[in-house]
Every structure is written in structure tokens, then in C-alpha cells.
JSON list of C-alpha atoms in Angstrom, two decimals:
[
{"chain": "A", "resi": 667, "resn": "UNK", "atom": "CA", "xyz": [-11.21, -22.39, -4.18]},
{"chain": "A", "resi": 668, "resn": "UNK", "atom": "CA", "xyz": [-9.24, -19.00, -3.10]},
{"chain": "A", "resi": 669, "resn": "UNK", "atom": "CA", "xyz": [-11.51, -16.24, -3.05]},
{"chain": "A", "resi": 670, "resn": "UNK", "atom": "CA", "xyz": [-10.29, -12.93, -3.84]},
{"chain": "A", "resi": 671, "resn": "UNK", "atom": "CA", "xyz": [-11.13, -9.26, -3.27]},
{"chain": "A", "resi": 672, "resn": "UNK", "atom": "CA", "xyz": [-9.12, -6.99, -5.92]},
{"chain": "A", "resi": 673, "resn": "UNK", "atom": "CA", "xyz": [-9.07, -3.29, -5.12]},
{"chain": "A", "resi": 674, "resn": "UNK", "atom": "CA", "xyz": [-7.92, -1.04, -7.99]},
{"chain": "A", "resi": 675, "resn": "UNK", "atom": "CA", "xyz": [-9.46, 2.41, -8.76]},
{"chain": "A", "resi": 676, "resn": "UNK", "atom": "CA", "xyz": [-9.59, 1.98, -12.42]},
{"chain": "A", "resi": 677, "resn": "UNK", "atom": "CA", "xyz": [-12.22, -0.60, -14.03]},
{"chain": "A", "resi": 678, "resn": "UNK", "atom": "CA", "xyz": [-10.30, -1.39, -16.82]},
{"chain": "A", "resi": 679, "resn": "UNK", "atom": "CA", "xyz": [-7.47, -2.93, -14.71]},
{"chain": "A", "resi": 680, "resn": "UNK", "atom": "CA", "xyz": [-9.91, -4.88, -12.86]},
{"chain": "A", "resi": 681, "resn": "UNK", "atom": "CA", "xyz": [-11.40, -6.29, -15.53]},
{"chain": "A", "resi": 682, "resn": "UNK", "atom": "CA", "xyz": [-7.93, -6.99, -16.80]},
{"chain": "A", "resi": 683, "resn": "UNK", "atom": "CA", "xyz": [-6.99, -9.12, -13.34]},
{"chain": "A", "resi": 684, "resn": "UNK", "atom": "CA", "xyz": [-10.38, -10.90, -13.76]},
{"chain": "A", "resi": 685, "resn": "UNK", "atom": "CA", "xyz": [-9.91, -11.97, -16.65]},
{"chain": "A", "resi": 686, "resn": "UNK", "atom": "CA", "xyz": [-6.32, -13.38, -15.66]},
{"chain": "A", "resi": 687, "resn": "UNK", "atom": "CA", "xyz": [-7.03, -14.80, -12.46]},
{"chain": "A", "resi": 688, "resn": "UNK", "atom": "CA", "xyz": [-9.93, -16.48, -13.65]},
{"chain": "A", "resi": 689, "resn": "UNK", "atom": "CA", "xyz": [-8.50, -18.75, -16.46]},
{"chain": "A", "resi": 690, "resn": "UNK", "atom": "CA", "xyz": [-7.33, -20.30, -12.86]},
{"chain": "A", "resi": 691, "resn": "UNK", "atom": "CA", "xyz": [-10.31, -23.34, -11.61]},
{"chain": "A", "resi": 692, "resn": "UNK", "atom": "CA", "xyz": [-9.00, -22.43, -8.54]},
{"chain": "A", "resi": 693, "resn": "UNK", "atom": "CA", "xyz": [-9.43, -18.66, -8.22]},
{"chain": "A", "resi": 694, "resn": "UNK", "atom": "CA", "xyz": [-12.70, -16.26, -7.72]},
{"chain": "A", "resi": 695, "resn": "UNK", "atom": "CA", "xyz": [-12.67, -12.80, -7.41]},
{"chain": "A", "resi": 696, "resn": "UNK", "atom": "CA", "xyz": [-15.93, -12.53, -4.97]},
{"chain": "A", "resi": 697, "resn": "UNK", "atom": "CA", "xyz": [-15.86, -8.76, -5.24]},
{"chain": "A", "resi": 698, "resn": "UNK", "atom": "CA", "xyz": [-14.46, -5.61, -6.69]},
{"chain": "A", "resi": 699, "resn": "UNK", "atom": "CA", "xyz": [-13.55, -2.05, -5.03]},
{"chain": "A", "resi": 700, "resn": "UNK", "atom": "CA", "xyz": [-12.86, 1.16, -6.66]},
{"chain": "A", "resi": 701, "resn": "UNK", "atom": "CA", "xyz": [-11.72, 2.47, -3.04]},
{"chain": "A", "resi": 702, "resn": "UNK", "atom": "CA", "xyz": [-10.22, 2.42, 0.08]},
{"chain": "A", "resi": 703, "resn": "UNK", "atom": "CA", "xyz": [-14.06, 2.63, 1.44]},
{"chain": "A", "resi": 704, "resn": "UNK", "atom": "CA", "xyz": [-15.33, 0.36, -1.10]},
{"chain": "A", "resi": 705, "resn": "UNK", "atom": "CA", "xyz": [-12.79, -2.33, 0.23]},
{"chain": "A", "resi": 706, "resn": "UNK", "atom": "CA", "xyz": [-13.69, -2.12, 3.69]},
{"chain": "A", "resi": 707, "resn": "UNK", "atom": "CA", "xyz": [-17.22, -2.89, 2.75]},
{"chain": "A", "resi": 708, "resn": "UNK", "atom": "CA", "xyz": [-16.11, -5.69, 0.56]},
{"chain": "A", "resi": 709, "resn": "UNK", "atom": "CA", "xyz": [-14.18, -7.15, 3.00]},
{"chain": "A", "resi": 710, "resn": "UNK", "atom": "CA", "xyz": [-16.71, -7.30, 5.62]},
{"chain": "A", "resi": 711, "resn": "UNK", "atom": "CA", "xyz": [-19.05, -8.37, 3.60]},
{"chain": "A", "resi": 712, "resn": "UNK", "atom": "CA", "xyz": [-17.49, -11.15, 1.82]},
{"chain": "A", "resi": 713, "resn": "UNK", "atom": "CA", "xyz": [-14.54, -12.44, 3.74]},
{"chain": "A", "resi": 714, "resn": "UNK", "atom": "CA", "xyz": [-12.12, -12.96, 0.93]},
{"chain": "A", "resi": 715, "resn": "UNK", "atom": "CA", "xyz": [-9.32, -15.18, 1.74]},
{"chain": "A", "resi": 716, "resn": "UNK", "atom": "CA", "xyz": [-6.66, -12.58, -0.11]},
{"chain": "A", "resi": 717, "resn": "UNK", "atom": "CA", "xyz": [-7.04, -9.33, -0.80]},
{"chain": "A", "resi": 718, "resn": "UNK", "atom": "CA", "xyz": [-5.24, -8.10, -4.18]},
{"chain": "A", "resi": 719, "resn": "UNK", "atom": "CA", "xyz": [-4.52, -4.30, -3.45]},
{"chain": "A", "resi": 720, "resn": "UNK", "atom": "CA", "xyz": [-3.12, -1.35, -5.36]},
{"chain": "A", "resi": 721, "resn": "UNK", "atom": "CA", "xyz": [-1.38, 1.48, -3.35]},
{"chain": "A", "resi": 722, "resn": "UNK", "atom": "CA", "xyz": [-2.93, 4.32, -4.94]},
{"chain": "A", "resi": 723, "resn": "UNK", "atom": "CA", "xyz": [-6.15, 4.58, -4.39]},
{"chain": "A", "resi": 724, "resn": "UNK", "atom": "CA", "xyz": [-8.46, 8.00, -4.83]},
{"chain": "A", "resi": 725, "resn": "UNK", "atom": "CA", "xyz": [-9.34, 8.38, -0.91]},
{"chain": "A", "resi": 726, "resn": "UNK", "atom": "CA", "xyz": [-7.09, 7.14, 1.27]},
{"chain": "A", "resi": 727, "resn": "UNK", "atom": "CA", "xyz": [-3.93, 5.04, 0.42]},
{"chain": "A", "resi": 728, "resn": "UNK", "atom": "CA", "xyz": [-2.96, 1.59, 0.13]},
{"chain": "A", "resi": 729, "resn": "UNK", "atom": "CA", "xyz": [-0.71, 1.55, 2.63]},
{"chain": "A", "resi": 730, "resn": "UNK", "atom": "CA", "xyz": [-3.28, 3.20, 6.01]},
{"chain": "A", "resi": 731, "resn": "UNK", "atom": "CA", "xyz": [-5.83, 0.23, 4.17]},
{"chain": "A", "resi": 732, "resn": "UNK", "atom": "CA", "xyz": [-3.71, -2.31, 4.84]},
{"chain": "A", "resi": 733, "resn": "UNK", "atom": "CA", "xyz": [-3.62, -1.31, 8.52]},
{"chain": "A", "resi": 734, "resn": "UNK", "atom": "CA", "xyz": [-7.33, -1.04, 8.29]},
{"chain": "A", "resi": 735, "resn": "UNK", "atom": "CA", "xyz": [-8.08, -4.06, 7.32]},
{"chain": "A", "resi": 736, "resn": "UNK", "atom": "CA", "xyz": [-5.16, -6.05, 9.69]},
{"chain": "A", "resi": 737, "resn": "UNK", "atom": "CA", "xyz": [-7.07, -3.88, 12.69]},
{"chain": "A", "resi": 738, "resn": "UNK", "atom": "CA", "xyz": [-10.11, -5.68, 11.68]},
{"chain": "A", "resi": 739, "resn": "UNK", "atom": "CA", "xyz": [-8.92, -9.10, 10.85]},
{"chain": "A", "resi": 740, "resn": "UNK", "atom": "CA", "xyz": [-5.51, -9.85, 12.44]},
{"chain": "A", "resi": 741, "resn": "UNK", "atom": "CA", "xyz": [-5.12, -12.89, 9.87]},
{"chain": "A", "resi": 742, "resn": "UNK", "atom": "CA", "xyz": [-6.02, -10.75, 6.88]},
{"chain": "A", "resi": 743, "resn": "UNK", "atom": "CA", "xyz": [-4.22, -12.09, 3.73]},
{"chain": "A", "resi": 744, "resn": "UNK", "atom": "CA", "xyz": [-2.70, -8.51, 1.63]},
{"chain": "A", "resi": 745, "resn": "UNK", "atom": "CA", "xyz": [-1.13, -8.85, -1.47]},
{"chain": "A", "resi": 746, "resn": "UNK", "atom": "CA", "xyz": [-0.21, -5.68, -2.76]},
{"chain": "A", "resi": 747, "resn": "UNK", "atom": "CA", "xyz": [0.61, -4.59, -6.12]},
{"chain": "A", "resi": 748, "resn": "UNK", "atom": "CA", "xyz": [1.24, -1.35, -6.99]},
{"chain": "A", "resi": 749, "resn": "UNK", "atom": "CA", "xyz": [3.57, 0.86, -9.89]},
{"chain": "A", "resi": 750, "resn": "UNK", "atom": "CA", "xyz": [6.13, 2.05, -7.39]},
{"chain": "A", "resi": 751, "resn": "UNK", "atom": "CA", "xyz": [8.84, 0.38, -7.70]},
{"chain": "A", "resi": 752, "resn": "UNK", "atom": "CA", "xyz": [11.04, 2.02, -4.88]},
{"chain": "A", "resi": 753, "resn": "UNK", "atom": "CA", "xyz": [11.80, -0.48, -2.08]},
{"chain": "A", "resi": 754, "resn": "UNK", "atom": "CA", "xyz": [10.20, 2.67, 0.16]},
{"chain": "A", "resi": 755, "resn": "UNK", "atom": "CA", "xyz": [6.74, 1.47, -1.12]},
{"chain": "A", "resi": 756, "resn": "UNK", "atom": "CA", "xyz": [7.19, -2.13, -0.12]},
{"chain": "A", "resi": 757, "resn": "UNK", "atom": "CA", "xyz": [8.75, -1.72, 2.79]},
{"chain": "A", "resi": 758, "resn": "UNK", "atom": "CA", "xyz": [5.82, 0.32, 4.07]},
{"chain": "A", "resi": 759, "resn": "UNK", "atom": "CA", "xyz": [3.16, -2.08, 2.81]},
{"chain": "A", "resi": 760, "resn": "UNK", "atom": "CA", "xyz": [4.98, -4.95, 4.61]},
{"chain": "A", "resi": 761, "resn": "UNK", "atom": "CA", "xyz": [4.68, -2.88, 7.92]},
{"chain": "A", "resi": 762, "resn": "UNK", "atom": "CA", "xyz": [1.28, -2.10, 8.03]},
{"chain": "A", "resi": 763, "resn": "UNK", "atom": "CA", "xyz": [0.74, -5.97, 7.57]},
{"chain": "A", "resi": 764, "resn": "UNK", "atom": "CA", "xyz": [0.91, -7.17, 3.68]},
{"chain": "A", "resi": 765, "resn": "UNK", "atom": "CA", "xyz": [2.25, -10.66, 3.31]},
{"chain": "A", "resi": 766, "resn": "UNK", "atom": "CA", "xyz": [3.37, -9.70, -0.83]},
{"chain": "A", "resi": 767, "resn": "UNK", "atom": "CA", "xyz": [4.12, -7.18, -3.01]},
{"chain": "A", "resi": 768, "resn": "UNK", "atom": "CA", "xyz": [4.29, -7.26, -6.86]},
{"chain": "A", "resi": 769, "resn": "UNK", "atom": "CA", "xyz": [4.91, -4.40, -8.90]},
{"chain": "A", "resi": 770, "resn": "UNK", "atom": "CA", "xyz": [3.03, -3.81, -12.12]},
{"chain": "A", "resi": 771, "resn": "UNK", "atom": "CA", "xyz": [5.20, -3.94, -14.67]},
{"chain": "A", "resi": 772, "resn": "UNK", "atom": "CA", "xyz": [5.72, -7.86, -13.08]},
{"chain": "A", "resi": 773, "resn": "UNK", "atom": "CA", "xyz": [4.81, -10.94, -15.98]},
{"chain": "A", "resi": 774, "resn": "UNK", "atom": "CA", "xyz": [1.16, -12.01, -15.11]},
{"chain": "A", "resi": 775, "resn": "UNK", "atom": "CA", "xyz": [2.28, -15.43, -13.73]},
{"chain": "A", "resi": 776, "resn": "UNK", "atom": "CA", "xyz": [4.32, -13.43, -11.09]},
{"chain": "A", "resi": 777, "resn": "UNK", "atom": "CA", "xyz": [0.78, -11.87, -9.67]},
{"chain": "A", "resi": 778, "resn": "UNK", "atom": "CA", "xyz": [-1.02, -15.48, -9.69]},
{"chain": "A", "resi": 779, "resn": "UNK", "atom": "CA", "xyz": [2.28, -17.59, -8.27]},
{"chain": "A", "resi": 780, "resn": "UNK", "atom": "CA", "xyz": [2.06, -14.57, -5.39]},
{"chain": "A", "resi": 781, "resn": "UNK", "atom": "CA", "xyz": [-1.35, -14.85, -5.39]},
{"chain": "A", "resi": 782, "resn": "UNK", "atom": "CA", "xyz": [-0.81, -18.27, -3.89]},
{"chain": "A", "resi": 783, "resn": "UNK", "atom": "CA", "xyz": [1.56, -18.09, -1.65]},
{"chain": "A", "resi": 784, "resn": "UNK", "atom": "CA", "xyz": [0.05, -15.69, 0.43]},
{"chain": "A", "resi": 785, "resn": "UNK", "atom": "CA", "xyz": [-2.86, -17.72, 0.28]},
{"chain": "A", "resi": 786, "resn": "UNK", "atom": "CA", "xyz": [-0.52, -20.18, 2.01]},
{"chain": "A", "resi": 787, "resn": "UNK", "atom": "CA", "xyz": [-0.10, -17.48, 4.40]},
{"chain": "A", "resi": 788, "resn": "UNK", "atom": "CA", "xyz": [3.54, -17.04, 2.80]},
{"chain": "A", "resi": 789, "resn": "UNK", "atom": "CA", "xyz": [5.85, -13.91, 2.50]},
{"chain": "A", "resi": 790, "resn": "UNK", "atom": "CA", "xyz": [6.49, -13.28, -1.50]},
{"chain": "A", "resi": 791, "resn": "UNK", "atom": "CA", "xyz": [7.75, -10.19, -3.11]},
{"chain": "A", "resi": 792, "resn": "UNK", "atom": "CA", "xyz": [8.35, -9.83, -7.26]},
{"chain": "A", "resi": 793, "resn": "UNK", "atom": "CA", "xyz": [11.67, -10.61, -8.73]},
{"chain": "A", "resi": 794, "resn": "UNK", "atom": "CA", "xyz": [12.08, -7.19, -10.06]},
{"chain": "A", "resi": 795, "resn": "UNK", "atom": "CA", "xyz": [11.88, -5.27, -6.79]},
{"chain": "A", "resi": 796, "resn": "UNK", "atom": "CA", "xyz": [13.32, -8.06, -4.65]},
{"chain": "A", "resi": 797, "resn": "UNK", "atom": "CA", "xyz": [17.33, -7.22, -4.73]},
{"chain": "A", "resi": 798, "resn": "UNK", "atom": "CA", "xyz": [16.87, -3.41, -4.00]},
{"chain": "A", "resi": 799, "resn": "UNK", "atom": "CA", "xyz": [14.65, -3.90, -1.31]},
{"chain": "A", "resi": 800, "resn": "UNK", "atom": "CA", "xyz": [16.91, -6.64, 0.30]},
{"chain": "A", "resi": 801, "resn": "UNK", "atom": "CA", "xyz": [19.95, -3.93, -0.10]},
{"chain": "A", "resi": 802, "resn": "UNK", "atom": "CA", "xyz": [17.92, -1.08, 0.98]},
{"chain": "A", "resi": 803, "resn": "UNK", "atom": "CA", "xyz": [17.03, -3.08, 3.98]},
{"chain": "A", "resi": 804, "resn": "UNK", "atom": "CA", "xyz": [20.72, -4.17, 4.77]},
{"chain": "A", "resi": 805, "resn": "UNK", "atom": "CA", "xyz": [21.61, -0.42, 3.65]},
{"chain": "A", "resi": 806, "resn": "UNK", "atom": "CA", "xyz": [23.47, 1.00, 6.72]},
{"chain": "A", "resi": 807, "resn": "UNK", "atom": "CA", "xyz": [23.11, 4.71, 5.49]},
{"chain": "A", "resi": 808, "resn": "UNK", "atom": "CA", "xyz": [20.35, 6.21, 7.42]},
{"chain": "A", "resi": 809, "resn": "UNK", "atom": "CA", "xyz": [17.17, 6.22, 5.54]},
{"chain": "A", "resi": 810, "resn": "UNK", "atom": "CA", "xyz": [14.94, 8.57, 8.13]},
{"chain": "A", "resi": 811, "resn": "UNK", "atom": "CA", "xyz": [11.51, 7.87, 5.61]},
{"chain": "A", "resi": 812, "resn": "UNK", "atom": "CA", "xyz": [12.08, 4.19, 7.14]},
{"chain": "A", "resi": 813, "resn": "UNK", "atom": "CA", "xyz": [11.24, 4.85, 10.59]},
{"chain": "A", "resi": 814, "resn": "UNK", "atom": "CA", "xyz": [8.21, 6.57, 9.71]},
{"chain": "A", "resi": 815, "resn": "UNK", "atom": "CA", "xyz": [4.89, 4.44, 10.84]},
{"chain": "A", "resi": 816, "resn": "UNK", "atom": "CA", "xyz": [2.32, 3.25, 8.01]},
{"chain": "A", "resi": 817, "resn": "UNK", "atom": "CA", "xyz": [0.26, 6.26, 8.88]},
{"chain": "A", "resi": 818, "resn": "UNK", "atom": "CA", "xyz": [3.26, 8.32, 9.63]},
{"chain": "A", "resi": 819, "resn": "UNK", "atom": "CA", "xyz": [4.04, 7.17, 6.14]},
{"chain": "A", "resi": 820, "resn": "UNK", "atom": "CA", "xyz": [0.55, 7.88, 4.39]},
{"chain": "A", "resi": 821, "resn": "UNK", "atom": "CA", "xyz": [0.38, 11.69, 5.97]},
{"chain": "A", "resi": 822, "resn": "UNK", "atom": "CA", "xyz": [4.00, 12.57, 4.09]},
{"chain": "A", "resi": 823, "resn": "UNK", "atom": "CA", "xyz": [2.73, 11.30, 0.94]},
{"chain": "A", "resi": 824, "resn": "UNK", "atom": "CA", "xyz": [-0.34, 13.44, 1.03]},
{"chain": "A", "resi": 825, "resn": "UNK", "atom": "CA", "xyz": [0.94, 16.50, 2.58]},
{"chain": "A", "resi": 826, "resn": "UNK", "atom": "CA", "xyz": [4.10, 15.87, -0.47]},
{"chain": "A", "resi": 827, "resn": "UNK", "atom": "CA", "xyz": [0.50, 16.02, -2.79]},
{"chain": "A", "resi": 828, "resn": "UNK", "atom": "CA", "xyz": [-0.06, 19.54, -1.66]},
{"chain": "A", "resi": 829, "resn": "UNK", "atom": "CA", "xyz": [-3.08, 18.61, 0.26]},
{"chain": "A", "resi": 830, "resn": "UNK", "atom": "CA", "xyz": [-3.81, 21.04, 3.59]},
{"chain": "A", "resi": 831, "resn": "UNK", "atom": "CA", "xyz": [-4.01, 18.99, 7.13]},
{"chain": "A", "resi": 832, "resn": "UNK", "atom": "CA", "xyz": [-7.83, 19.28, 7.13]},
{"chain": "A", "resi": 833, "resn": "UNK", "atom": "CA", "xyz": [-7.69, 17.52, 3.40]},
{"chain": "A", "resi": 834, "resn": "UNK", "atom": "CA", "xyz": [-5.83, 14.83, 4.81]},
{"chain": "A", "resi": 835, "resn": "UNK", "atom": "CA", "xyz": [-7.97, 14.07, 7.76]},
{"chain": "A", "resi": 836, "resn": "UNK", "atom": "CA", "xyz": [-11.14, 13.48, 5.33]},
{"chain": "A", "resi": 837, "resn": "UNK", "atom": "CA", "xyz": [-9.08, 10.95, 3.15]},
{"chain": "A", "resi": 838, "resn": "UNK", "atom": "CA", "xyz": [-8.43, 9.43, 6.12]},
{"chain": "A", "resi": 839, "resn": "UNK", "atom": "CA", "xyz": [-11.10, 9.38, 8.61]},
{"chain": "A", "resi": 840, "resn": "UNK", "atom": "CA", "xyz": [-9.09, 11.21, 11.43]},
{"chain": "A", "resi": 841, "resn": "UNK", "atom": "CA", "xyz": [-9.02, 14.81, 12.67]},
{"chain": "A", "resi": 842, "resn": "UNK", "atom": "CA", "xyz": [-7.20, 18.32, 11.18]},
{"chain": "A", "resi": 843, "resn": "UNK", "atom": "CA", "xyz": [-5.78, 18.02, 14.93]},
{"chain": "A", "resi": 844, "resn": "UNK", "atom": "CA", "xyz": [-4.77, 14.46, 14.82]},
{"chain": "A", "resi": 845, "resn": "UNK", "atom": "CA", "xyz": [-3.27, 15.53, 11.07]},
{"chain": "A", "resi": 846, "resn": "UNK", "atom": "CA", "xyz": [-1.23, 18.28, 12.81]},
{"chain": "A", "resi": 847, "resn": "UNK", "atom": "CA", "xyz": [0.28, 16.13, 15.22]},
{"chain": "A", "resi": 848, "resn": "UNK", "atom": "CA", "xyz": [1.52, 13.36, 13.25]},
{"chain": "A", "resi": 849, "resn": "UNK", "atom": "CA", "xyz": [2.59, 15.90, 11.11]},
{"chain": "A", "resi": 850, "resn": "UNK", "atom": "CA", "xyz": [5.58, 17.34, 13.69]},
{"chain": "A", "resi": 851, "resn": "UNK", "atom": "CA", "xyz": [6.65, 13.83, 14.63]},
{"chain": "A", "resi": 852, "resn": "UNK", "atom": "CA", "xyz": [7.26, 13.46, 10.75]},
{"chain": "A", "resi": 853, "resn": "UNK", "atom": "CA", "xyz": [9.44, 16.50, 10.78]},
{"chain": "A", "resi": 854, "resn": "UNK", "atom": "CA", "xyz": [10.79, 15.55, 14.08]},
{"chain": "A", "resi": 855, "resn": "UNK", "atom": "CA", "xyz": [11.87, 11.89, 13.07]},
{"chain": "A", "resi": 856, "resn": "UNK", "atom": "CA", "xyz": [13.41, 12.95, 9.75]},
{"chain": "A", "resi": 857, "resn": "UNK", "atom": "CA", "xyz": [15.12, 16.13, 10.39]},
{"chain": "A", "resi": 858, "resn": "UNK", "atom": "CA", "xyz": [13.37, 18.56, 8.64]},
{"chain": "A", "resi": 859, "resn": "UNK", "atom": "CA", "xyz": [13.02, 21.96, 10.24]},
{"chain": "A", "resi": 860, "resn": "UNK", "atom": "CA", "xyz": [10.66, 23.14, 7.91]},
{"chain": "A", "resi": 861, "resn": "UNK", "atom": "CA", "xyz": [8.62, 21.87, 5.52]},
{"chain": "A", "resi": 862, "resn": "UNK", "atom": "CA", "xyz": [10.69, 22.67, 2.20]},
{"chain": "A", "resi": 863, "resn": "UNK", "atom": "CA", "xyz": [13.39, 20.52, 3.83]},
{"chain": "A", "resi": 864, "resn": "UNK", "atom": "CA", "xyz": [10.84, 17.62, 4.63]},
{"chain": "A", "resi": 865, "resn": "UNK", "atom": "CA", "xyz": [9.95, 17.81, 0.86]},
{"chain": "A", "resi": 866, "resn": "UNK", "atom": "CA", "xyz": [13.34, 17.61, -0.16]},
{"chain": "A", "resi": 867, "resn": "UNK", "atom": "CA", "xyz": [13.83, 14.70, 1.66]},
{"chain": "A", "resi": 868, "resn": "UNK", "atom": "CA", "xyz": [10.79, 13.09, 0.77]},
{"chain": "A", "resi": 869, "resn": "UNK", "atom": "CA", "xyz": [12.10, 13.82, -2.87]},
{"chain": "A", "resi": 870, "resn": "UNK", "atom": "CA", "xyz": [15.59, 11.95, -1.96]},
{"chain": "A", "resi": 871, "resn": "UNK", "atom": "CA", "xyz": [14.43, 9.03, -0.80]},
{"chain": "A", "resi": 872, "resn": "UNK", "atom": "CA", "xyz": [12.12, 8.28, -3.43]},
{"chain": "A", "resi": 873, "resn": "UNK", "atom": "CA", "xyz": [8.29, 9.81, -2.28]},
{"chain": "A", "resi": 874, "resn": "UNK", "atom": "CA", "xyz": [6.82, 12.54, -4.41]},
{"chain": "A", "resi": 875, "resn": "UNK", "atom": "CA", "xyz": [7.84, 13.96, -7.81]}
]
């Protein structure tokens, strides 16, 4: 038996995975999470042996989770899954330590098949992302969003949300200070003088609106 934590903030999804992973004898989902907090709980708690994860979560993201949990069990099992479909996205969730990542829009047997394989402790990533994020990866134009750590990563996106540095550090458990910091080594490792130009280059490479 595989037993699974899913973390999505909407119940109705959930319930939806349930009732799909279920129909499997094989699979249990031995708890739910509504957030990044929730999960961490979870996950102590119940030791699942894969946790099913969505990127966009209402406190802090999927991506500075995922480094979370790997800090607190080096063989955590992370499948994410997530709407984004730019190779950006799964890129950065393969850093921070996912084995998987499936978009949404994938057929359900794409999430149980992935499901499995990184229960197998095996590197699987859906059909429908899987070319662009091999070419993006072989891409030899510079892509400066690339070099950006997981939490590197997760400060852009929220600062591209409008949200101020002391915002930021409550979503993710760190200080205004520590906020600030990464913050210039963002700007500093892409380019950007300023921050209209780190938007705009957020923007280009596929983060934000």
C-alpha cells in the first residue's frame, strides 16, 4: 500500500484526486492539506510515502515546501502537480528536491502512472510539458530566472504579486531583513537595475502576468 499526502488549497480538487486515486487497492491518501503549514503537519505526523503537491498554495509556495519538507526528510518522495505549464515551474520544483511533475490539464492515468514511479523513487515528468522543458534545459540562450535558487525563486514570484518584503517574510517564515537581501541577489543575478526591469524580465521568461 502507497500512502499519500495530497496538498491542494481547494477542497473540491482534493476530493476530486481522492476519489481517483482511490479506485487504486493500492493507494491511500492518509491525509489532506489546504496549506503549505497544513502539509508540514501532515507530513510529520503521518509519514506519507509520496507527497502529491500543487505549486500554488495560499501561504507560502510549492516550490520553498518542497525544500521544507527535503530539509526535514532527505528521502522525501514530491510529486508535484501544478497548472503552470512553463518549463520555469518544473525546473524549479525539481531543484528544491521533487522527483515528478505533472501538469493539470495531464489525463488522470498520467497523475497515478507518476504517482508510482516516484514511489519507486523514480524521476517522471508529464508528456505534455516534457519536450519544452528538455529544450529549455539544452536552450543555450541565457535564461537568468534559471540560476535563481528555490527560495531565490519563491521571493520573485511574490514580490512579481505586489507583495511588500515584510509580506513575504510572513508567507514564508523568514525576516523583512532576510527578504531584503535575497531580494538584491535576485536583481544582481538577473540584471535588473531596478525593479521595473526585474518585472519585465520576470514577465519574459514566463513568471507573473
Amino acid at each position: 500500500m502507497i500512502r499519500l499526502l495530497l496538498v491542494d488549497d481547494h477542497a473540491v480538487v482534493r476530493e476530486g484526486y481522492r476519489r481517483l486515486l482511490e479506485r487504486r487497492g493500492d493507494l491511500t491518501i492518509v491525509a489532506e492539506a489546504g496549506s503549505a503549514s497544513e502539509a508540514i503537519d501532515a507530513f510529520r505526523e503521518q509519514s506519507p510515502d509520496v507527497v502529491v503537491l500543487d505549486l500554488s498554495l495560499p501561504d507560502m509556495g510549492g516550490v520553498e515546501l518542497i525544500g521544507r519538507l527535503r530539509a526535514r526528510d532527505a528521502g522525501a518522495r514530491i510529486l508535484a502537480f501544478s497548472m503552470h505549464r512553463e518549463p520555469l515551474f518544473a525546473a524549479q520544483a525539481l531543484k528544491a528536491g521533487a522527483l515528478g511533475y505533472v501538469t493539470k490539464s495531464s489525463e488522470p492515468n498520467v497523475m497515478v502512472q507518476a504517482i508510482y514511479k516516484v514511489a519507486a523513487n523514480q524521476r517522471v515528468i508529464s508528456p505534455d510539458i516534457a519536450p519544452e522543458l528538455a529544450m529549455a534545459l539544452l536552450d543555450e540562450a541565457p535564461d537568468p530566472l534559471r540560476e535563481l535558487s528555490p527560495r531565490e525563486f519563491e521571493v520573485l514570484r511574490l514580490l512579481v504579486d505586489g507583495l511588500t518584503h515584510e509580506a513575504i517574510g510572513q508567507r514564508l517564515s523568514i525576516s523583512p531583513k532576510t527578504v531584503q537581501n535575497c531580494h538584491y541577489q535576485i536583481k544582481s543575478k538577473v540584471g535588473a537595475r531596478n525593479d521595473m526591469e526585474l518585472a519585465r524580465i520576470a514577465a519574459r521568461f514566463g513568471l507573473g502576468n
